[in-house]
CSV table of C-alpha atoms and ligand atoms in Angstrom, one decimal:
chain,number,residue,atom,x,y,z
A,5,UNK,CA,49.1,26.1,101.3
A,6,UNK,CA,46.7,29.2,101.6
A,7,UNK,CA,47.1,32.4,99.6
A,8,UNK,CA,48.5,35.6,101.0
A,9,UNK,CA,46.0,38.6,101.3
A,10,UNK,CA,47.6,41.9,101.4
A,11,UNK,CA,46.1,45.2,102.1
A,12,UNK,CA,48.8,47.6,100.8
A,13,UNK,CA,50.2,51.0,101.9
A,14,UNK,CA,50.3,50.2,105.7
A,15,UNK,CA,53.8,51.6,106.7
A,16,UNK,CA,56.2,49.2,108.4
A,17,UNK,CA,57.5,49.8,111.8
A,18,UNK,CA,59.5,47.4,114.0
A,19,UNK,CA,62.4,45.0,114.3
A,20,UNK,CA,63.2,41.9,112.3
A,21,UNK,CA,65.9,39.2,112.9
A,22,UNK,CA,67.4,37.8,109.8
A,23,UNK,CA,67.8,34.0,110.0
A,24,UNK,CA,70.3,31.5,108.5
A,25,UNK,CA,71.0,31.4,104.9
A,26,UNK,CA,69.2,29.1,102.7
A,27,UNK,CA,72.0,29.1,100.0
A,28,UNK,CA,74.6,28.5,102.7
A,29,UNK,CA,72.9,25.6,104.6
A,30,UNK,CA,72.0,23.6,101.5
A,31,UNK,CA,75.5,22.9,100.3
A,32,UNK,CA,76.6,22.6,103.8
A,33,UNK,CA,74.1,19.7,104.6
A,34,UNK,CA,75.2,18.1,101.5
A,35,UNK,CA,78.7,18.2,102.7
A,36,UNK,CA,77.8,16.6,106.0
A,37,UNK,CA,78.1,13.1,104.4
A,38,UNK,CA,81.7,13.7,103.6
A,39,UNK,CA,82.6,13.3,107.5
A,40,UNK,CA,82.9,10.3,109.6
A,41,UNK,CA,81.3,11.8,112.7
A,42,UNK,CA,78.2,13.9,113.7
A,43,UNK,CA,77.9,17.5,112.6
A,44,UNK,CA,75.8,20.0,114.6
A,45,UNK,CA,74.6,23.0,112.3
A,46,UNK,CA,73.3,25.9,114.3
A,47,UNK,CA,71.0,28.8,113.0
A,48,UNK,CA,69.5,26.5,110.4
A,49,UNK,CA,66.5,28.0,108.9
A,50,UNK,CA,63.1,26.3,108.8
A,51,UNK,CA,62.4,26.1,105.0
A,52,UNK,CA,61.1,23.5,102.7
A,53,UNK,CA,64.2,23.2,100.8
A,54,UNK,CA,66.0,22.4,104.0
A,55,UNK,CA,63.2,19.8,104.9
A,56,UNK,CA,63.7,18.2,101.3
A,57,UNK,CA,67.5,18.0,102.0
A,58,UNK,CA,67.1,16.3,105.3
A,59,UNK,CA,64.8,13.9,103.7
A,60,UNK,CA,67.5,13.1,101.2
A,61,UNK,CA,70.2,12.7,103.8
A,62,UNK,CA,67.8,10.3,105.6
A,63,UNK,CA,67.3,8.3,102.4
A,64,UNK,CA,70.9,8.1,102.0
A,65,UNK,CA,71.2,6.4,105.5
A,66,UNK,CA,72.2,9.2,107.7
A,67,UNK,CA,70.7,9.8,111.1
A,68,UNK,CA,69.2,13.3,111.2
A,69,UNK,CA,67.6,15.2,114.1
A,70,UNK,CA,66.4,18.8,114.1
A,71,UNK,CA,65.5,20.8,117.1
A,72,UNK,CA,65.3,24.5,118.0
A,73,UNK,CA,67.2,25.6,114.8
A,74,UNK,CA,70.0,23.0,115.3
A,75,UNK,CA,70.3,20.2,112.9
A,76,UNK,CA,72.5,17.2,113.6
A,77,UNK,CA,73.5,15.0,110.8
A,78,UNK,CA,75.5,11.7,111.7
A,79,UNK,CA,76.6,10.1,108.3
A,80,UNK,CA,78.3,7.0,109.9
A,81,UNK,CA,75.5,4.7,108.9
A,82,UNK,CA,75.4,6.3,105.4
A,83,UNK,CA,75.6,3.7,102.7
A,84,UNK,CA,74.0,4.8,99.5
A,85,UNK,CA,75.3,7.0,96.6
A,86,UNK,CA,71.8,7.0,94.9
A,87,UNK,CA,69.3,9.7,95.2
A,88,UNK,CA,65.7,8.8,93.9
A,89,UNK,CA,63.6,11.3,92.0
A,90,UNK,CA,61.6,12.3,95.1
A,91,UNK,CA,62.9,15.3,96.9
A,92,UNK,CA,66.1,15.6,94.9
A,93,UNK,CA,64.0,16.3,92.0
A,94,UNK,CA,62.3,19.2,93.6
A,95,UNK,CA,65.4,21.3,93.9
A,96,UNK,CA,68.4,22.8,92.1
A,97,UNK,CA,70.6,22.4,95.1
A,98,UNK,CA,70.3,18.7,95.1
A,99,UNK,CA,73.1,18.8,92.5
A,100,UNK,CA,75.5,19.6,95.4
A,101,UNK,CA,75.0,15.9,96.3
A,102,UNK,CA,76.9,15.0,93.1
A,103,UNK,CA,80.0,16.5,94.6
A,104,UNK,CA,79.5,15.2,98.0
A,105,UNK,CA,78.6,11.7,97.1
A,106,UNK,CA,81.5,11.6,94.5
A,107,UNK,CA,83.7,12.8,97.4
A,108,UNK,CA,82.6,10.1,99.7
A,109,UNK,CA,82.0,7.1,97.5
A,110,UNK,CA,83.7,7.9,94.2
A,111,UNK,CA,80.3,7.3,92.8
A,112,UNK,CA,76.9,9.2,92.4
A,113,UNK,CA,73.5,8.7,90.7
A,114,UNK,CA,71.0,11.3,91.0
A,115,UNK,CA,68.2,13.0,89.1
A,116,UNK,CA,69.0,16.1,86.9
A,117,UNK,CA,68.3,19.1,89.3
A,118,UNK,CA,64.9,20.7,89.5
A,119,UNK,CA,64.5,24.1,90.9
A,120,UNK,CA,62.9,27.6,89.8
A,121,UNK,CA,62.2,28.1,86.2
A,122,UNK,CA,64.9,30.7,85.7
A,123,UNK,CA,65.8,29.4,82.3
A,124,UNK,CA,67.8,26.2,81.2
A,125,UNK,CA,70.1,26.1,84.4
A,126,UNK,CA,72.4,23.6,82.8
A,127,UNK,CA,75.2,21.9,84.7
A,128,UNK,CA,77.8,21.7,82.1
A,129,UNK,CA,80.4,23.6,84.0
A,130,UNK,CA,80.0,21.0,86.9
A,131,UNK,CA,80.4,18.1,84.6
A,132,UNK,CA,83.4,19.6,82.8
A,133,UNK,CA,85.1,20.2,86.0
A,134,UNK,CA,84.4,16.5,87.4
A,135,UNK,CA,85.7,15.1,84.2
A,136,UNK,CA,89.0,17.1,84.7
A,137,UNK,CA,89.2,15.4,88.2
A,138,UNK,CA,89.0,12.0,86.6
A,139,UNK,CA,85.5,11.5,87.3
A,140,UNK,CA,83.4,10.1,84.4
A,141,UNK,CA,80.0,11.8,84.4
A,142,UNK,CA,77.0,10.7,81.9
A,143,UNK,CA,73.5,11.8,81.9
A,144,UNK,CA,70.5,9.8,80.4
A,145,UNK,CA,66.9,9.4,81.2
A,146,UNK,CA,66.8,12.5,83.4
A,147,UNK,CA,69.4,10.9,85.7
A,148,UNK,CA,73.1,11.8,86.3
A,149,UNK,CA,75.7,8.9,86.6
A,150,UNK,CA,79.2,9.6,88.0
A,151,UNK,CA,81.9,7.2,88.5
A,152,UNK,CA,85.6,7.6,89.7
A,153,UNK,CA,87.5,8.7,92.7
A,154,UNK,CA,88.2,12.6,92.1
A,155,UNK,CA,92.0,13.5,92.1
A,156,UNK,CA,93.5,16.9,92.4
A,157,UNK,CA,93.6,19.2,89.2
A,158,UNK,CA,94.1,22.5,88.0
A,159,UNK,CA,90.7,23.9,87.0
A,160,UNK,CA,89.1,27.0,85.5
A,161,UNK,CA,85.4,27.7,85.3
A,162,UNK,CA,84.2,29.4,82.2
A,163,UNK,CA,81.7,31.2,84.3
A,164,UNK,CA,81.9,31.9,88.2
A,165,UNK,CA,79.1,29.4,88.9
A,166,UNK,CA,78.2,29.2,92.6
A,167,UNK,CA,76.9,25.7,92.2
A,168,UNK,CA,79.9,24.5,90.1
A,169,UNK,CA,82.4,26.0,92.6
A,170,UNK,CA,80.5,24.5,95.5
A,171,UNK,CA,80.5,20.9,93.9
A,172,UNK,CA,84.3,21.2,92.9
A,173,UNK,CA,85.2,22.0,96.6
A,174,UNK,CA,82.9,19.2,97.9
A,175,UNK,CA,84.6,16.7,95.6
A,176,UNK,CA,88.2,18.1,96.2
A,177,UNK,CA,88.3,18.0,99.9
A,178,UNK,CA,88.6,14.4,100.0
A,179,UNK,CA,90.4,14.0,96.5
A,180,UNK,CA,94.0,12.6,96.2
A,181,UNK,CA,96.1,15.6,95.6
A,182,UNK,CA,95.7,19.4,95.4
A,183,UNK,CA,92.9,21.0,93.3
A,184,UNK,CA,93.1,24.8,92.3
A,185,UNK,CA,90.0,26.2,91.2
A,186,UNK,CA,90.3,29.6,89.1
A,187,UNK,CA,87.5,31.8,88.3
A,188,UNK,CA,85.6,30.4,91.3
A,189,UNK,CA,82.5,32.2,92.3
A,190,UNK,CA,82.9,34.6,95.5
A,191,UNK,CA,79.6,34.7,96.9
A,192,UNK,CA,79.7,34.6,100.8
A,193,UNK,CA,77.8,31.2,100.7
A,194,UNK,CA,80.9,29.8,99.4
A,195,UNK,CA,83.1,31.1,102.3
A,196,UNK,CA,80.4,29.6,104.6
A,197,UNK,CA,80.8,26.2,102.8
A,198,UNK,CA,84.6,26.4,103.2
A,199,UNK,CA,84.3,27.4,106.9
A,200,UNK,CA,82.1,24.4,107.5
A,201,UNK,CA,84.4,21.8,105.7
A,202,UNK,CA,87.5,23.4,107.4
A,203,UNK,CA,85.9,22.8,110.8
A,204,UNK,CA,85.5,19.2,109.6
A,205,UNK,CA,89.4,19.1,109.0
A,206,UNK,CA,89.5,20.1,105.3
A,207,UNK,CA,92.4,22.1,104.0
A,208,UNK,CA,91.0,25.0,101.8
A,209,UNK,CA,92.8,28.4,101.0
A,210,UNK,CA,91.3,31.4,99.3
A,211,UNK,CA,87.7,31.0,100.0
A,212,UNK,CA,85.8,34.3,99.1
A,213,UNK,CA,88.3,35.0,96.4
A,214,UNK,CA,88.5,33.8,92.6
A,215,UNK,CA,91.0,31.3,93.3
A,216,UNK,CA,90.5,28.6,95.6
A,217,UNK,CA,93.2,25.9,96.6
A,218,UNK,CA,92.1,22.6,98.2
A,219,UNK,CA,94.5,20.0,99.5
A,220,UNK,CA,92.6,16.6,99.8
A,221,UNK,CA,92.8,14.8,103.2
A,222,UNK,CA,92.1,11.1,103.8
A,223,UNK,CA,89.5,11.8,106.5
A,224,UNK,CA,87.1,14.4,107.8
A,225,UNK,CA,85.3,14.5,111.1
A,226,UNK,CA,82.5,16.0,112.8
A,227,UNK,CA,82.2,19.6,113.8
A,228,UNK,CA,79.8,22.3,115.0
A,229,UNK,CA,79.0,25.2,112.8
A,230,UNK,CA,76.7,28.2,112.7
A,231,UNK,CA,75.1,29.3,109.4
A,232,UNK,CA,75.8,32.9,108.1
A,233,UNK,CA,72.6,35.2,108.1
A,234,UNK,CA,70.6,35.2,104.8
A,235,UNK,CA,71.6,38.3,102.8
A,236,UNK,CA,68.6,37.8,100.4
A,237,UNK,CA,66.1,37.7,103.1
A,238,UNK,CA,67.6,41.0,104.5
A,239,UNK,CA,67.5,42.6,101.1
A,240,UNK,CA,63.9,41.4,100.7
A,241,UNK,CA,63.0,43.0,104.0
A,242,UNK,CA,64.7,46.2,102.9
A,243,UNK,CA,62.6,46.3,99.7
A,244,UNK,CA,59.4,45.7,101.7
A,245,UNK,CA,60.2,48.8,103.9
A,246,UNK,CA,61.1,50.8,100.8
A,247,UNK,CA,57.7,49.8,99.0
A,248,UNK,CA,55.4,50.1,102.1
A,249,UNK,CA,57.2,53.1,103.6
A,250,UNK,CA,58.0,53.4,107.3
A,251,UNK,CA,61.0,52.2,109.4
A,252,UNK,CA,62.5,48.9,110.3
A,253,UNK,CA,65.6,47.8,112.0
A,254,UNK,CA,67.1,44.3,110.9
A,255,UNK,CA,69.1,42.4,113.1
A,256,UNK,CA,72.0,39.9,112.1
A,257,UNK,CA,73.0,42.0,109.0
A,258,UNK,CA,76.5,41.6,107.4
A,259,UNK,CA,76.9,44.9,105.7
A,260,UNK,CA,79.2,44.0,102.9
A,261,UNK,CA,76.7,41.3,102.0
A,262,UNK,CA,73.9,43.6,101.6
A,263,UNK,CA,75.8,46.8,100.4
A,264,UNK,CA,74.8,46.5,96.7
A,265,UNK,CA,71.0,46.3,97.7
A,266,UNK,CA,71.3,49.1,100.3
A,267,UNK,CA,72.9,51.3,97.7
A,268,UNK,CA,70.3,50.8,94.9
A,269,UNK,CA,67.6,51.5,97.6
A,270,UNK,CA,69.4,54.5,98.7
A,271,UNK,CA,69.2,55.8,95.2
A,272,UNK,CA,65.3,55.1,95.5
A,273,UNK,CA,65.1,57.5,98.4
A,274,UNK,CA,65.6,55.0,101.3
A,275,UNK,CA,67.8,56.1,104.2
A,276,UNK,CA,69.8,53.2,105.4
A,277,UNK,CA,72.2,53.4,108.4
A,278,UNK,CA,74.3,50.3,109.6
A,279,UNK,CA,75.5,49.9,113.1
A,280,UNK,CA,77.5,46.6,114.2
A,281,UNK,CA,75.1,43.8,112.8
A,282,UNK,CA,72.0,45.9,112.6
A,283,UNK,CA,70.7,48.1,109.7
A,284,UNK,CA,67.9,50.7,110.0
A,285,UNK,CA,65.9,51.2,106.9
A,286,UNK,CA,63.7,54.4,106.9
A,287,UNK,CA,61.6,55.3,103.9
A,288,UNK,CA,59.6,58.5,104.3
A,289,UNK,CA,59.9,60.2,101.1
A,290,UNK,CA,58.3,59.4,97.7
A,291,UNK,CA,59.9,56.5,95.8
A,292,UNK,CA,62.3,57.7,93.1
A,293,UNK,CA,64.1,55.7,90.5
A,294,UNK,CA,67.4,53.9,91.1
A,295,UNK,CA,68.5,54.6,87.5
A,296,UNK,CA,70.0,51.5,85.8
A,297,UNK,CA,70.6,48.6,87.9
A,298,UNK,CA,72.7,45.5,86.6
A,299,UNK,CA,72.9,42.2,88.4
A,300,UNK,CA,76.2,40.9,88.8
A,301,UNK,CA,78.2,38.1,90.7
A,302,UNK,CA,79.1,39.1,94.1
A,303,UNK,CA,79.7,41.8,95.3
A,304,UNK,CA,77.6,43.3,92.5
A,305,UNK,CA,73.7,43.6,92.7
A,306,UNK,CA,72.5,40.1,93.5
A,307,UNK,CA,70.2,38.3,91.0
A,308,UNK,CA,68.1,37.0,93.8
A,309,UNK,CA,67.1,40.4,94.8
A,310,UNK,CA,66.4,41.6,91.2
A,311,UNK,CA,62.6,40.9,91.2
A,312,UNK,CA,62.3,42.5,94.7
A,313,UNK,CA,63.7,45.6,93.5
A,314,UNK,CA,61.7,45.6,90.2
A,315,UNK,CA,58.7,45.5,92.6
A,316,UNK,CA,60.0,48.5,94.5
A,317,UNK,CA,60.4,50.4,91.2
A,318,UNK,CA,57.0,49.6,90.0
A,319,UNK,CA,55.6,51.3,93.1
A,320,UNK,CA,57.3,54.5,92.4
A,321,UNK,CA,56.5,57.3,89.7
A,322,UNK,CA,59.8,57.4,87.8
A,323,UNK,CA,61.4,55.3,85.2
A,324,UNK,CA,64.2,52.9,85.8
A,325,UNK,CA,66.1,50.1,84.1
A,326,UNK,CA,67.1,46.5,85.3
A,327,UNK,CA,69.6,44.4,83.4
A,328,UNK,CA,69.5,40.6,84.4
A,329,UNK,CA,73.0,39.5,83.5
A,330,UNK,CA,72.9,36.1,85.5
A,331,UNK,CA,69.8,34.2,84.3
A,332,UNK,CA,68.2,34.1,81.0
A,333,UNK,CA,64.5,34.1,82.1
A,334,UNK,CA,64.1,36.0,85.4
A,335,UNK,CA,61.5,38.6,84.6
A,336,UNK,CA,58.4,36.3,85.3
A,337,UNK,CA,56.8,38.8,87.5
A,338,UNK,CA,56.4,41.3,84.7
A,339,UNK,CA,52.9,40.4,83.7
A,340,UNK,CA,51.8,40.5,87.2
A,341,UNK,CA,53.2,44.0,87.8
A,342,UNK,CA,51.5,45.0,84.6
A,343,UNK,CA,48.3,43.7,86.0
A,344,UNK,CA,48.7,46.0,88.9
A,345,UNK,CA,49.2,49.0,86.7
A,346,UNK,CA,53.0,49.3,86.1
A,347,UNK,CA,54.3,50.0,82.5
A,348,UNK,CA,57.2,47.6,81.9
A,349,UNK,CA,59.0,47.2,78.5
A,350,UNK,CA,61.3,44.0,78.2
A,351,UNK,CA,63.7,43.5,75.6
A,352,UNK,CA,66.2,40.6,76.2
A,353,UNK,CA,68.0,41.1,79.4
A,354,UNK,CA,66.7,44.7,79.8
A,355,UNK,CA,63.4,45.7,81.5
A,356,UNK,CA,62.5,49.3,81.5
A,357,UNK,CA,60.2,49.8,84.5
A,358,UNK,CA,57.8,52.9,84.7
A,359,UNK,CA,56.1,52.9,88.0
A,360,UNK,CA,52.5,53.9,88.4
A,361,UNK,CA,49.9,54.2,91.3
A,362,UNK,CA,49.8,50.3,91.7
A,363,UNK,CA,46.4,48.9,92.4
A,364,UNK,CA,46.0,45.5,94.2
A,365,UNK,CA,45.2,42.5,92.0
A,366,UNK,CA,45.1,38.6,92.0
A,367,UNK,CA,48.9,37.8,91.5
A,368,UNK,CA,50.5,34.3,90.6
A,369,UNK,CA,54.0,33.6,91.8
A,370,UNK,CA,56.1,31.4,89.5
A,371,UNK,CA,59.3,31.2,91.4
A,372,UNK,CA,60.7,31.8,94.9
A,373,UNK,CA,62.0,35.2,94.8
A,374,UNK,CA,59.3,36.3,92.3
A,375,UNK,CA,56.9,35.3,94.9
A,376,UNK,CA,58.5,37.5,97.6
A,377,UNK,CA,58.6,40.3,94.9
A,378,UNK,CA,54.8,40.1,94.4
A,379,UNK,CA,54.4,40.5,98.3
A,380,UNK,CA,56.7,43.6,98.1
A,381,UNK,CA,54.5,45.1,95.2
A,382,UNK,CA,51.3,44.3,97.1
A,383,UNK,CA,52.5,46.2,100.2
A,384,UNK,CA,53.2,49.4,98.0
A,385,UNK,CA,49.7,49.0,96.2
A,386,UNK,CA,46.4,50.6,96.9
A,387,UNK,CA,43.9,48.2,97.9
A,388,UNK,CA,44.0,44.5,98.4
A,389,UNK,CA,46.0,41.6,96.5
A,390,UNK,CA,45.7,38.0,96.8
A,391,UNK,CA,49.2,36.2,96.1
A,392,UNK,CA,48.8,32.6,95.0
A,393,UNK,CA,51.7,30.1,94.7
A,394,UNK,CA,52.9,30.7,98.3
A,395,UNK,CA,54.5,27.2,98.2
A,396,UNK,CA,57.2,28.9,96.1
A,397,UNK,CA,57.8,31.5,98.9
A,398,UNK,CA,58.1,28.8,101.6
A,399,UNK,CA,61.2,27.3,99.9
A,400,UNK,CA,63.1,30.3,100.9
A,401,UNK,CA,61.4,32.2,103.6
A,402,UNK,CA,60.5,30.9,107.1
A,403,UNK,CA,57.1,32.7,107.3
A,404,UNK,CA,57.2,35.9,105.1
A,405,UNK,CA,53.7,36.8,105.9
A,406,UNK,CA,54.2,36.4,109.6
A,407,UNK,CA,57.5,38.1,109.6
A,408,UNK,CA,56.1,41.1,107.8
A,409,UNK,CA,52.9,41.1,109.8
A,410,UNK,CA,55.0,41.5,112.9
A,411,UNK,CA,56.2,44.8,111.7
A,412,UNK,CA,52.8,46.2,110.7
A,413,UNK,CA,52.0,44.7,107.2
A,414,UNK,CA,48.4,43.9,106.7
A,415,UNK,CA,48.7,40.4,105.4
A,416,UNK,CA,46.6,37.5,106.2
A,417,UNK,CA,46.5,33.9,104.9
A,418,UNK,CA,43.5,32.1,103.7
B,29,EPZ,C1,72.8,29.6,93.2
B,29,EPZ,O1,72.2,29.0,92.0
B,29,EPZ,C2,71.7,30.0,94.0
B,29,EPZ,N1,70.9,28.8,94.6
B,29,EPZ,C3,70.6,30.8,93.2
B,29,EPZ,O2,69.6,31.3,94.2
B,29,EPZ,C4,71.3,32.0,92.9
B,29,EPZ,O3,70.5,32.7,92.0
B,29,EPZ,C5,72.5,31.7,91.9
B,29,EPZ,O4,73.5,30.7,92.7
B,29,EPZ,C6,73.3,32.9,91.4
B,29,EPZ,O5,73.9,33.6,92.6
B,29,EPZ,C7,71.4,28.1,95.4
B,29,EPZ,O6,72.6,28.4,96.2
B,29,EPZ,C8,70.7,26.8,96.0
B,29,EPZ,P1,74.9,29.6,89.3
B,29,EPZ,P2,73.2,28.2,90.9
B,29,EPZ,O7,75.6,28.1,88.9
B,29,EPZ,O8,74.3,27.6,91.6
B,29,EPZ,C9,74.6,29.4,84.5
B,29,EPZ,C10,67.5,31.4,95.0
B,29,EPZ,O9,66.5,32.2,94.7
B,29,EPZ,N2,75.3,28.0,84.5
B,29,EPZ,O10,75.8,30.6,89.7
B,29,EPZ,O11,72.4,27.3,90.0
B,29,EPZ,C11,73.2,29.2,85.0
B,29,EPZ,O12,72.2,28.9,84.0
B,29,EPZ,C12,68.4,30.8,94.0
B,29,EPZ,O13,67.8,31.3,96.2
B,29,EPZ,C13,75.5,27.4,83.4
B,29,EPZ,O14,75.3,27.7,82.3
B,29,EPZ,O15,73.7,29.4,90.1
B,29,EPZ,C14,72.9,30.6,85.3
B,29,EPZ,O16,72.5,31.3,84.0
B,29,EPZ,C15,67.9,31.1,92.5
B,29,EPZ,N3,76.1,26.1,83.6
B,29,EPZ,C16,74.3,31.3,85.8
B,29,EPZ,O17,75.2,30.3,85.2
B,29,EPZ,C17,76.4,25.5,84.7
B,29,EPZ,O18,77.0,24.4,84.7
B,29,EPZ,C18,74.4,31.4,87.3
B,29,EPZ,O19,74.3,29.9,87.6
B,29,EPZ,C19,76.1,26.1,85.9
B,29,EPZ,C20,75.4,27.5,85.7
């Protein structure tokens, strides 16, 4: 895929519609194999991770059709519980098929999940929960082997892992008995997954809270469901406006989902006003520091917007601190921002960011959100930047360059 060539400091102006959430649609697509009938998923984003997941569903024997943002999955002819390396090895979210396949077949074989290099990203919490549900799980040769019909259990996660919460729910909806999951993740994408499964006939209580109760049912049907807007895409657009300056209006915004990002950017000097499902983001003052920002589980500041905020801070002239509490290696853009002129000191989970008059440079993305963050930094820098590694960005953004160009950013692809 081509590189992005960005000419910085062109103020943004215009309207951007936020599309469906990647981290909601991926577990929902995995969950589609739990039903006996066709599911119609609306507002499905056009992302490479979604394409990989649709290919996995086809290889499992499902009929899959995608048209105008609506994806139809019919699992009636699905017959396999085995995922080969191929697309499944590409993405972290393929691990959701562990719960869905165990839920449907009482068996699963799939590669250890791939994904962004944000640290070790183990799945010990998933495996511990499945074993407590009576499913045996072994891993060898880079593969995971699960066997056993899940049965209801009283579980507690040592950490409110998003993926582990999703996998337990996917296995529990078809399990015998009642499963209670304590210390569950509260991210909005979990509530979206529960909404989808409930539409298929599942019995789930407490979604969005730290305690989720699932009553297994013998059969799930088809359904229609609309995916929630992507709060991380919305947060990325807000950061782009803060770095480039100007004024943009976002549509399809759920205020509580972006509150923490809006609050941090307001401390940077942005004016953000909400009205219904719209957010007006205006940046007409010099960028200030947000002070100390700590990433937390929802509703705290989302780790998936941490790199983008660091890029905004690098475009300013003051010093701020970011503490990354969720992943052990999510400062991969630091060397790139330094090359643009930012002074950044990292010690453990803490990064002290001293902005400077950033200059355009050759930049190399190493993960999805880091790639988006480099575009944000290039928008706020003087001169031209070339961003390599756009494939990473395509995993989570439909057309970031085109989207930003539509509101005045000077970005071309070559
Ligand atoms: C989901 O990843 C998202 N991915 C991530 O978004 C997001 O950053 C993350 O949740 C946190 O919000 C998808 O939904 C596809 P976790 P997930 O399990 O489920 C550790 C993006 O850019 N952990 O909540 O993998 C883990 O190493 C991506 O869209 C264990 O130690 O996140 C990490 O440090 C990046 N053992 C922390 O918990 C486990 O068994 C949070 O992981 C599981 C997780």
